[in-house]
Coordinates of C-alpha atoms and ligand atoms in Angstrom, one line a residue:
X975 CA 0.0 0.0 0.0
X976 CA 1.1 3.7 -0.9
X977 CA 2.3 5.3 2.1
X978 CA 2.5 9.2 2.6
X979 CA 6.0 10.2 4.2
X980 CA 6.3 13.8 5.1
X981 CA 10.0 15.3 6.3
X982 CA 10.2 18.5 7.9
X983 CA 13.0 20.0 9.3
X984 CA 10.3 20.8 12.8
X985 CA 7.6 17.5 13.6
X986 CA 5.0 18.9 15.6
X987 CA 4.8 16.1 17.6
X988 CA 1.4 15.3 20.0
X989 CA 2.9 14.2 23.1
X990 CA 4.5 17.5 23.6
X991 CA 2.1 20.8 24.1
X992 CA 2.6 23.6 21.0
X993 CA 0.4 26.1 21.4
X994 CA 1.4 28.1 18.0
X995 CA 2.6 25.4 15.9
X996 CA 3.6 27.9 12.8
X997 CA 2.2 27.5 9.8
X998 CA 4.1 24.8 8.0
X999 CA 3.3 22.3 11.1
X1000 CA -0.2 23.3 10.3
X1001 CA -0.7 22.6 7.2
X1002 CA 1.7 19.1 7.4
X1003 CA -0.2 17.8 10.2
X1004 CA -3.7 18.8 8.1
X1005 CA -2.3 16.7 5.3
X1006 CA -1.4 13.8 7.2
X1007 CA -4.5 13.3 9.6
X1008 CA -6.5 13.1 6.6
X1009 CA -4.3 10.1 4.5
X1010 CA -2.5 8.6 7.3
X1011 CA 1.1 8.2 6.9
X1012 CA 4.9 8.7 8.4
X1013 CA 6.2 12.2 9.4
X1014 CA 10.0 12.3 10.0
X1015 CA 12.0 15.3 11.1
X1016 CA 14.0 16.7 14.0
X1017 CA 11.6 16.9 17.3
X1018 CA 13.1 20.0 18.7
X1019 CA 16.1 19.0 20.9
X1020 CA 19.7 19.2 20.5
X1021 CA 22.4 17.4 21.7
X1022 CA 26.4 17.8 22.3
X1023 CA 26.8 14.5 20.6
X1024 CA 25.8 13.0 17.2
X1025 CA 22.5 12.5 17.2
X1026 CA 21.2 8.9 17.4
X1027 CA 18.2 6.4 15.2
X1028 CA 14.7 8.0 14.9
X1029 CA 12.3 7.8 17.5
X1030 CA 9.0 6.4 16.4
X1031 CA 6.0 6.7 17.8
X1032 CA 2.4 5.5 16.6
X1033 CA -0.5 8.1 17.2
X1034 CA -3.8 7.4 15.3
X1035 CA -2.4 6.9 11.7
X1036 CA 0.7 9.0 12.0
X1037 CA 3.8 7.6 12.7
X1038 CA 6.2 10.2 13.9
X1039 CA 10.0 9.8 13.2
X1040 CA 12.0 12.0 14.9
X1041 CA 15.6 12.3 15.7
X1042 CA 17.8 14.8 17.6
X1043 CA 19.9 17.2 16.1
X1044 CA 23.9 18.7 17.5
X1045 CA 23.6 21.8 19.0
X1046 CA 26.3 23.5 16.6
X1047 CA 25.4 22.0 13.9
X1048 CA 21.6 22.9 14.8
X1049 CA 23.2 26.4 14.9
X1050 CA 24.8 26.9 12.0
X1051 CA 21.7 24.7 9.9
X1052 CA 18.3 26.5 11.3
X1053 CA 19.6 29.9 13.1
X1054 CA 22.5 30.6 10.1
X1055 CA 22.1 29.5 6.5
X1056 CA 18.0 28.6 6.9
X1057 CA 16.6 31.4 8.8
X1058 CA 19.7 34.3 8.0
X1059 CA 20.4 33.6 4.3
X1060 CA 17.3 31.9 3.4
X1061 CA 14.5 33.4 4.9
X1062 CA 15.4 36.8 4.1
X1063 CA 16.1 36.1 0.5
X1064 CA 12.5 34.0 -0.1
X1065 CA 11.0 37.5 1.6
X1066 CA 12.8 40.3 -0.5
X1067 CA 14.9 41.5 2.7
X1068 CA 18.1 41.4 1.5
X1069 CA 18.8 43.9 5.0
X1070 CA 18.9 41.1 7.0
X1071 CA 20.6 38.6 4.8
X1072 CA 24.1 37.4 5.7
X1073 CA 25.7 34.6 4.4
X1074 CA 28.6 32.3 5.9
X1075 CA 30.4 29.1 3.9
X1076 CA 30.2 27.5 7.0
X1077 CA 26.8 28.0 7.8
X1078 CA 25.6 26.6 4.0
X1079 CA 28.4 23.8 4.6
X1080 CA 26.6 22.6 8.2
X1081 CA 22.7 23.0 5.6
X1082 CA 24.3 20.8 3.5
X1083 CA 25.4 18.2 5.8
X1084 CA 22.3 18.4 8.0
X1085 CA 20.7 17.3 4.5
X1086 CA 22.9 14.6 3.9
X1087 CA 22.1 13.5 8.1
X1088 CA 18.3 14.0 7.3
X1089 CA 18.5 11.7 4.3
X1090 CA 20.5 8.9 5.8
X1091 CA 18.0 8.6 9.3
X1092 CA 14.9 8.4 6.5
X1093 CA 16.3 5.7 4.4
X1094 CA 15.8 2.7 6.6
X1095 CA 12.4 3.4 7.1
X1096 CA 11.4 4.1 3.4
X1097 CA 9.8 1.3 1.6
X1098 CA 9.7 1.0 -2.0
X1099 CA 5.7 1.9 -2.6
X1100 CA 6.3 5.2 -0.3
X1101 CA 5.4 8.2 -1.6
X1102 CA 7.7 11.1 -0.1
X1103 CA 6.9 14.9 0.6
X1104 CA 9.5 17.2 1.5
X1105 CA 8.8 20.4 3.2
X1106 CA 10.1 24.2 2.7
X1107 CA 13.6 25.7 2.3
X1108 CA 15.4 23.9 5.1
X1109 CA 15.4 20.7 3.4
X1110 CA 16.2 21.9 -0.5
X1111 CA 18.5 19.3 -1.0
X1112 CA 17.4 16.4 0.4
X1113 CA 16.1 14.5 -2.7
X1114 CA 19.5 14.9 -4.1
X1115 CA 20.9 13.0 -1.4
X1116 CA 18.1 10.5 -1.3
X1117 CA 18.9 9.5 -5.0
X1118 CA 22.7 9.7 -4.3
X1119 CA 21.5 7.1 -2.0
X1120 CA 19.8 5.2 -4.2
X1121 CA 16.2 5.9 -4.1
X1122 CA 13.5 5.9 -6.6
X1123 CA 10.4 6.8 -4.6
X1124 CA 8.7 9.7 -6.6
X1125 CA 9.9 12.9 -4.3
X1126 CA 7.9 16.0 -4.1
X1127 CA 8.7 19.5 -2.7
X1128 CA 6.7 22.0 -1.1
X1129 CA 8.1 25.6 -0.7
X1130 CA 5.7 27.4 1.7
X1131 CA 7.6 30.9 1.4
X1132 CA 8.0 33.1 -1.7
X1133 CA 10.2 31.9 -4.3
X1134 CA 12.0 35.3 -5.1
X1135 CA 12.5 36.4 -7.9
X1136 CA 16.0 35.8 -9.7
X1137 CA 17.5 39.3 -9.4
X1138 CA 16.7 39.1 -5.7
X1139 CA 17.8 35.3 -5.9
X1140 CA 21.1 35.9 -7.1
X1141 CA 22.4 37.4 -4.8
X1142 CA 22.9 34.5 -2.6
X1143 CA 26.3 33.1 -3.9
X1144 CA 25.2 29.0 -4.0
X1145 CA 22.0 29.6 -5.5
X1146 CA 22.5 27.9 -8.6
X1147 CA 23.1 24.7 -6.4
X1148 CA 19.9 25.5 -4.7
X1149 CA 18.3 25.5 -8.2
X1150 CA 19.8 21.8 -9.5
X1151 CA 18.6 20.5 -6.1
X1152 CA 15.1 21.3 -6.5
X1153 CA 15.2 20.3 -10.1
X1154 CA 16.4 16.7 -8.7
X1155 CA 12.6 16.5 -7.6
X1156 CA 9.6 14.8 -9.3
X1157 CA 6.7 17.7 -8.2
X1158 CA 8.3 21.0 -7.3
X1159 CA 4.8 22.5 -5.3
X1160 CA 4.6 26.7 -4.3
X1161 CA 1.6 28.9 -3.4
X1162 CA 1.4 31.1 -6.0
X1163 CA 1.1 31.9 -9.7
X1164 CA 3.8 34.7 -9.4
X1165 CA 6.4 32.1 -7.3
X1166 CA 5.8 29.9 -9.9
X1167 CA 7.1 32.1 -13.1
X1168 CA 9.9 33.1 -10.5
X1169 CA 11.0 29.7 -10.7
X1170 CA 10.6 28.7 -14.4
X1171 CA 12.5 32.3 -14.9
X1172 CA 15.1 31.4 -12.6
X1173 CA 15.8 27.7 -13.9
X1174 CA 16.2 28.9 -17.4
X1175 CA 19.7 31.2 -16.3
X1176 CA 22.6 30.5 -18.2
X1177 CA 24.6 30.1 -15.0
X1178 CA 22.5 27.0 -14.6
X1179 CA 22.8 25.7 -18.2
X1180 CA 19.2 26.8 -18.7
X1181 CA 16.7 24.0 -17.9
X1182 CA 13.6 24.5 -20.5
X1183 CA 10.1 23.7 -20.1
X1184 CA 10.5 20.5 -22.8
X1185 CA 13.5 19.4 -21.0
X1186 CA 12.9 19.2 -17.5
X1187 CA 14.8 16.3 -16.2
X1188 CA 16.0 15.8 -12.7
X1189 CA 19.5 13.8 -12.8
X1190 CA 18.6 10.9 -14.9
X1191 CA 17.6 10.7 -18.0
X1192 CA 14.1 9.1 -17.7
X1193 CA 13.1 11.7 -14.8
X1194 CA 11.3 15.2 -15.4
X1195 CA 10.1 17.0 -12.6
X1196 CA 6.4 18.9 -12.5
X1197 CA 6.5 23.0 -11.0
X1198 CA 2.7 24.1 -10.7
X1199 CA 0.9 26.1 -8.0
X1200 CA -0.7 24.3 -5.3
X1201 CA -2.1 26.9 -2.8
X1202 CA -2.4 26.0 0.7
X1203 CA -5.7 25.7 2.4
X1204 CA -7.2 25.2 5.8
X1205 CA -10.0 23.5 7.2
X1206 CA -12.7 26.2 6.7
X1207 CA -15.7 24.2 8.6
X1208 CA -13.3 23.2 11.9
X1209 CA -12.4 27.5 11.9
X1210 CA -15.7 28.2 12.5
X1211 CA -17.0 25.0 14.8
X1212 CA -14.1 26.7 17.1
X1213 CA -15.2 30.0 16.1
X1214 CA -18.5 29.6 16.9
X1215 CA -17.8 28.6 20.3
X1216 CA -17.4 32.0 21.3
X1217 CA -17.8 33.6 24.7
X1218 CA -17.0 30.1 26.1
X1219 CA -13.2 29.9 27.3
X1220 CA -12.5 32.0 30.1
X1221 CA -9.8 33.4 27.6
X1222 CA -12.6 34.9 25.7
X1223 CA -15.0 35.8 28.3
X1224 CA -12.3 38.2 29.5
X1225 CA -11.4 39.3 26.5
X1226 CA -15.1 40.6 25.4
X1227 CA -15.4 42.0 29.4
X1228 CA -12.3 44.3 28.9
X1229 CA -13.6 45.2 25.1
X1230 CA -16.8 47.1 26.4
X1231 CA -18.7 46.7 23.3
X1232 CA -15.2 48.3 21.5
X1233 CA -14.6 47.6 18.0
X1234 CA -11.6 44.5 18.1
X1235 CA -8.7 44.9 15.3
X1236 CA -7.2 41.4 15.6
X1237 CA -3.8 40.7 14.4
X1238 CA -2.2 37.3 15.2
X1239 CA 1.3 36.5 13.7
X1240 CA 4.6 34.8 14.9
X1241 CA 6.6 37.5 15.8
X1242 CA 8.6 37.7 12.6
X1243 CA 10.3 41.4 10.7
X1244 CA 8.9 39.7 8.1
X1245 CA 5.2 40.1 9.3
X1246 CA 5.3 43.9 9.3
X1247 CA 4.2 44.6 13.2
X1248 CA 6.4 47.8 13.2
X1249 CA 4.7 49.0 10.2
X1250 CA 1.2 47.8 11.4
X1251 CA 1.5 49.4 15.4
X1252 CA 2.6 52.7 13.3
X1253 CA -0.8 52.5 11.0
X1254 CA -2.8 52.0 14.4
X1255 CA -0.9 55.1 15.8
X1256 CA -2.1 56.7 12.4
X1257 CA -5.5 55.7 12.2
X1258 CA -6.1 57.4 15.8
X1259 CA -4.7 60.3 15.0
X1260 CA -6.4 60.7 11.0
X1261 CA -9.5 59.4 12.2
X1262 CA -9.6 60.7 15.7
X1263 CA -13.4 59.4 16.5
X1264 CA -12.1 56.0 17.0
X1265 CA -10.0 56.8 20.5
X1266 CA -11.9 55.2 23.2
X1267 CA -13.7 53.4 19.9
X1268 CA -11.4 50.3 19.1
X1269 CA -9.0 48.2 20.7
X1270 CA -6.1 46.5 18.7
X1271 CA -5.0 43.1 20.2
X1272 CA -1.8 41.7 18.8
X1273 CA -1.1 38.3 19.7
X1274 CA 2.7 37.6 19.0
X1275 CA 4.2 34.4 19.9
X1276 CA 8.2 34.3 20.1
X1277 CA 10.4 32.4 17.5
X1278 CA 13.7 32.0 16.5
X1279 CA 15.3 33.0 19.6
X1280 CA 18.8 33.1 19.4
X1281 CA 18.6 35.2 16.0
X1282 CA 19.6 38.7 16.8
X1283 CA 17.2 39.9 14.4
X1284 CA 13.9 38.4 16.1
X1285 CA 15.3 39.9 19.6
X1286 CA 15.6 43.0 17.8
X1287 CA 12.3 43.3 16.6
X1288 CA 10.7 42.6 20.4
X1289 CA 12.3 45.4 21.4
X1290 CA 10.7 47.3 19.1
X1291 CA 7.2 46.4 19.4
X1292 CA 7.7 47.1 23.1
X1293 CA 8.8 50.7 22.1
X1294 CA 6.1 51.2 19.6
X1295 CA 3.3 49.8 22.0
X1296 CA 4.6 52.1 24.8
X1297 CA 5.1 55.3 23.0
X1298 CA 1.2 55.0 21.4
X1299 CA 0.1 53.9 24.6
X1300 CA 1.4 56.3 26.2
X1301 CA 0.2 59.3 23.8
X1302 CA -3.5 58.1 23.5
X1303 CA -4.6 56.1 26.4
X1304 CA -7.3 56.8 29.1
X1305 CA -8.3 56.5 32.1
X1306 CA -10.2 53.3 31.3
X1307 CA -8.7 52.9 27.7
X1308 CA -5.6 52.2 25.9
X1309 CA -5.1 50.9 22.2
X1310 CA -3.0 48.6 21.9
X1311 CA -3.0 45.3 23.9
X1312 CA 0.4 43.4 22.8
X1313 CA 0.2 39.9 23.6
X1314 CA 4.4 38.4 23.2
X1315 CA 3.1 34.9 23.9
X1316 CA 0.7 32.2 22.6
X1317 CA -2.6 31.3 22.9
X1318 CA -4.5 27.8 22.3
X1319 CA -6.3 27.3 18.5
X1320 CA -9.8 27.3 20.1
X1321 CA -9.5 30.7 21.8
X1322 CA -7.6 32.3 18.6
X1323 CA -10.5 31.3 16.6
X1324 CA -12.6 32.5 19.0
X1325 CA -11.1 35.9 19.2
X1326 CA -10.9 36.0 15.3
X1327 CA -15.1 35.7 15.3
X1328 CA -15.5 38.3 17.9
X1329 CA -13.6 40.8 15.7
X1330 CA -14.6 43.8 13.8
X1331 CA -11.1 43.5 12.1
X1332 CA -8.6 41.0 10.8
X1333 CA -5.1 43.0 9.8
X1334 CA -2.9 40.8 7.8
X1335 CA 0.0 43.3 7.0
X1336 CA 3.0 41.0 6.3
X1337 CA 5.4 43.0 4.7
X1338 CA 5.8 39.7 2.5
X1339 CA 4.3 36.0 2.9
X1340 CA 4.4 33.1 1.2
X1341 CA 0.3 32.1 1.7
X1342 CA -0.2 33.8 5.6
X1343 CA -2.5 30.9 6.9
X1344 CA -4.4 33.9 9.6
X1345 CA -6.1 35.6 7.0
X1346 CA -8.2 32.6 5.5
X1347 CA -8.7 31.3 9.1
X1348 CA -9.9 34.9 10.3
X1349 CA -12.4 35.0 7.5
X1350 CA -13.7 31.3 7.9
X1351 CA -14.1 32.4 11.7
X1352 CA -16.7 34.9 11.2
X1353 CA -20.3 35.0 11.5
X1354 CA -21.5 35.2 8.1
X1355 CA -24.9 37.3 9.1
X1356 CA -22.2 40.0 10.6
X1357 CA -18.7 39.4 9.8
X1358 CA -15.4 41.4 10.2
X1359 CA -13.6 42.1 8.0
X1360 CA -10.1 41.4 6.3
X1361 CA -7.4 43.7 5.8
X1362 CA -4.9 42.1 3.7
X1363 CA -1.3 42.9 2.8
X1364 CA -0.9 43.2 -1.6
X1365 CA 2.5 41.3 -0.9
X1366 CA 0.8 38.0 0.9
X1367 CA -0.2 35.1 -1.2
X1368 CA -3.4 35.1 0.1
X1369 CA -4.0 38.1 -1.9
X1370 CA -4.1 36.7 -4.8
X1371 CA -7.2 34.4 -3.9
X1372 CA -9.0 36.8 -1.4
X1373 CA -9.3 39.5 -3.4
X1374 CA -12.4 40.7 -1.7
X1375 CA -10.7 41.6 1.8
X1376 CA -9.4 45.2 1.7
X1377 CA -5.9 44.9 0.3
X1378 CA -3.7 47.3 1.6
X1379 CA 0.4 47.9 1.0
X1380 CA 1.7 47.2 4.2
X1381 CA 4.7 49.9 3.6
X1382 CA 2.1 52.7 2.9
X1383 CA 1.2 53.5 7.0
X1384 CA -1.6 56.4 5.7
X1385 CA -2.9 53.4 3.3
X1386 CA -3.1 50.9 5.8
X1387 CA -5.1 53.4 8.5
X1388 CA -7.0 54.4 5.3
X1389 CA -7.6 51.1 4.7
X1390 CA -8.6 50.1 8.7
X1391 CA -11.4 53.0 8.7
X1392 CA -12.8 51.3 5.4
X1393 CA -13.2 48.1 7.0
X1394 CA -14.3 50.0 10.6
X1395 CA -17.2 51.8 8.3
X1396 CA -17.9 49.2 5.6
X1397 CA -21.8 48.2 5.8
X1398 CA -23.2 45.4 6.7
X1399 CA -24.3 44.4 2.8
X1400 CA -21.0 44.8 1.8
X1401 CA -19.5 42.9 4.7
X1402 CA -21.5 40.1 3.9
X1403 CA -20.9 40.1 0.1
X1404 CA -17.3 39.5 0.2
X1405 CA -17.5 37.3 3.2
X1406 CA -19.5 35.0 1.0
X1407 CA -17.0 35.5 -1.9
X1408 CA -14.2 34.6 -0.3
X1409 CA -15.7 31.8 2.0
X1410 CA -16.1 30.2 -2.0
X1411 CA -12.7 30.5 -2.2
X1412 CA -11.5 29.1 0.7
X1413 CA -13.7 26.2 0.5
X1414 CA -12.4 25.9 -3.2
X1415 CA -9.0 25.6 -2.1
X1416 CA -9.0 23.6 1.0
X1417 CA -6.6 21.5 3.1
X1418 CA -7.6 18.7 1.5
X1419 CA -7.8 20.3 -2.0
X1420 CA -3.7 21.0 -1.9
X1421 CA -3.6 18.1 -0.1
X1422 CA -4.8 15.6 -2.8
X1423 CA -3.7 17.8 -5.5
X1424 CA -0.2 17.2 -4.5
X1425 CA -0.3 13.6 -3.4
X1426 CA -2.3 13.0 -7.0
X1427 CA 1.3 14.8 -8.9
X1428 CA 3.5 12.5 -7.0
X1429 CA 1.2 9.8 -7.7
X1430 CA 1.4 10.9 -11.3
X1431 CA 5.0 11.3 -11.4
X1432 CA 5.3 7.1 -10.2
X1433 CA 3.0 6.5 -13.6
X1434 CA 5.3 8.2 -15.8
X1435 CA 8.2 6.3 -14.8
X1436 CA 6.6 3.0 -15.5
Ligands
LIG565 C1 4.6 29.6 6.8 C2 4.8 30.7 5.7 C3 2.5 30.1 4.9 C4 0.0 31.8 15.3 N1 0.0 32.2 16.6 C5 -0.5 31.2 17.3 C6 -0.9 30.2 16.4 N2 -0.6 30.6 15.2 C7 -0.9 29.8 14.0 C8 -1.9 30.5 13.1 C9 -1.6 29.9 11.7 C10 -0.1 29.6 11.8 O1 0.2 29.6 13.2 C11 0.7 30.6 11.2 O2 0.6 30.4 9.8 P1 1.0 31.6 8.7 O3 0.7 31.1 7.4 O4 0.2 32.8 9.1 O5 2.5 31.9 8.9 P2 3.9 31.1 9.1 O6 4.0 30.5 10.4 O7 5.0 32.1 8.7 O8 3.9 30.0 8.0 C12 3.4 31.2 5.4 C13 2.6 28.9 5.9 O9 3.9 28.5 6.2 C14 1.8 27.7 5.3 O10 2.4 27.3 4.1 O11 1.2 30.5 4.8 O12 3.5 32.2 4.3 O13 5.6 31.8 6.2 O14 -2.3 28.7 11.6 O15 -3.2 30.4 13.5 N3 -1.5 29.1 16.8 C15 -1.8 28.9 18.1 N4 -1.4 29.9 19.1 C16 -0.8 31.1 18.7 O16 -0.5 31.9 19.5 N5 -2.4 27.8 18.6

């Protein structure tokens, strides 16, 4: 029987509690409830030594595979070539991209670790899904190794575009690694023809669309857009909970009948929190009838600790919350409520449908999984409604939200004060439009589609 193995660099695993799984664990662990399977990866800890076999252990119809990983080498791997040179290139931020030989050397060899822990559990009908930009290389060193399982890809950030991309000096490496896979999966339309523009370079000897093989000569790989979905009717069965956990019950106390702006993102430079707190500051001061009007709660769980960057941008947000605090606040009002920690799914949801106002503002994202779980969290006789960042994948399926550029801070409060205003006819129009949408492009919708390519690819080899 065709099993479904799913590698990660991060397995959210069930025995241990994750309150803000990210958005790749998400969507993996969507994927796999649904068709049952293996998902191997590292389970979060490190270890001075080398780390030792995989772990399993059965839960429902997932097996999870985990293994440890060595603290320097976990260094130079995640917090060093994947989260410093990567990340920022995938997001267009070349200020905070840095890249170190070392660092790509320790990627590379955390790759090669990765792909010699897998291969004893592979069996030969397996079907194998890779996961995001830690893990580029790894069908490379699976074949190197000898295996013939179809391999797919999944890239759930941006795929920049090649001006952008080149300036990462081992990029066209990058490029012939993907290429060594069978589906090559991103969100988008635009990722897409950033890839097919990128793989046709000269410096990489030009791959063309009627050529497309991946290190042998009876191989071609598939790039097409598979755009990642949630599970719009579990949103709203949380949702619709609301004014049950005592999370919430507080919550709607303190609002006092208060208009909510919700934001909930990882705290991330990349989700554009300094430029959002700034259009809040904006908004009260251009539209001065909302102080004592609306409340902006911004949940912001830590990540990446250990990256200067991310410890930077704390700071910040703890400047920016206490400087607008501190210039609009009342006695029995302030503005922004600045939340640096994690909350459980049921209670985000919750807060989500209790909202006048989802704001979405990454300053670039590959998909941003909040905004389609905001609008399946609404009530769909009075929902709230979206504002959306231009330069997040989701825009280009929810067009109906109230797209904003999240670099333009009058735009943004402009675009807030739409949404505050918008009437209720309106609101529910594009609520419905977009609830189409989402239910068009489900969990289980990328889910199938991409198991069905790699099922595909096995037919072509035959
Ligand atoms: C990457 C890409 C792409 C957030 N805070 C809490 C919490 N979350 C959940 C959200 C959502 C997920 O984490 C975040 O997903 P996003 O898509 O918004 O963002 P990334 O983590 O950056 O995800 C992104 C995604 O992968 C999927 O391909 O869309 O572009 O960057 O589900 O609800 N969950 C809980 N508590 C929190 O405090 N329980």
């Amino acid at each position: 029987m065709t099993r479904l193995v799913a590698v990660s660099n991060r397995v959210a695993q069930p025995t241990i509690e994750s309150k803000s799984a990210g958005g790749l664990s998400i969507g993996v662990l969507s994927a796999l409830k649904e068709h049952g399977g293996v998902w191997f990866g590292w389970n979060g800890k490190t270890t001075d030594g080398e780390p030792g076999d995989p772990k399993i252990e059965q839960v429902g119809n997932i097996t999870y595979a985990t293994i440890d990983l060595n603290a320097v080498s976990f260094d130079k791997f995640y917090n060093g070539f994947s989260n410093t040179s990567l990340w920022p290139i995938c997001h267009y931020l070349l200020g905070f991209f840095r890249f170190d030989r070392r660092e790509y050397e320790e990627y590379r060899h955390v790759n090669t670790l990765f792909a010699n822990k897998l291969l004893p559990l592979l069996q030969p009908d397996d079907i194998i899904w890779v996961h995001d930009y830690h893990l580029i290389p790894l069908a490379s060193e699976l074949r190197l190794a000898g295996i013939k399982n179809p391999i797919g890809f999944f890239l759930h950030v941006p795929f920049p575009d090649i001006e952008v991309l080149r300036v990462l000096p081992v990029y066209t490496q990058l490029l012939r690694n993907l290429c060594a896979y069978d589906v090559i999966g991103f969100h988008t339309p635009g990722d897409l023809a950033a890839f097919n523009e990128a793989i046709n370079q000269k410096e990489i000897g030009g791959i063309h669309k009627a050529d497309r093989r991946n290190n042998s000569p009876d191989r071609h790989f598939r790039a097409d857009v598979f755009p990642i979905g949630i599970d719009v009717d579990n949103c709203y069965k949380l949702a619709s909970t609301a004014r049950q956990s005592d999370n919430t019950k507080r919550m709607i106390h303190h609002l006092h009948d208060r208009n909510l702006i919700i934001g909930v993102d990882r705290l991330d430079y990349s989700k554009g929190l300094e430029e959002r707190f700034r259009a809040i500051e904006r908004l009260l001061q251009n539209y001065p009838e909302n102080r004592g009007q609306v409340s902006y709660i911004q949940i912001a769980p830590k990540t990446r600790a250990g990256i200067r960057a991310y410890d930077d941008i704390r700071h910040t947000l703890e400047q920016a919350t206490g400087e607008i605090n501190g210039e609009f606040a009342d006695i029995d009002w302030i503005p922004i409520r600045y939340l640096n920690r994690a909350f459980d799914r049921p209670t985000l949801m919750e807060f989500f449908h209790e909202a006048s106002v989802g704001l979405v503002t990454p300053i670039r994202d590959g998909m941003n999984l909040v905004a389609k779980e905001f609008v399946a969290s609404q009530d769909p006789d009075n929902p709230g409604v979206l504002v959306l960042s231009l330069l997040a994948g989701a825009a280009s399926e929810l067009t109906d939200a109230v797209l904003v550029n999240p670099y333009d801070i009058d735009g943004v409060a402009n675009g807030i004060q739409v949404a505050l205003t918008m009437p209720l006819n309106e609101r529910k129009e594009r609520h419905a439009s977009m609830i189409e949408i989402l239910r068009r492009n489900d969990i289980t919708t990328w889910r199938t589609h991409f198991v069905d390519a790699l099922m595909q690819a096995r037919e072509n080899l035959k």
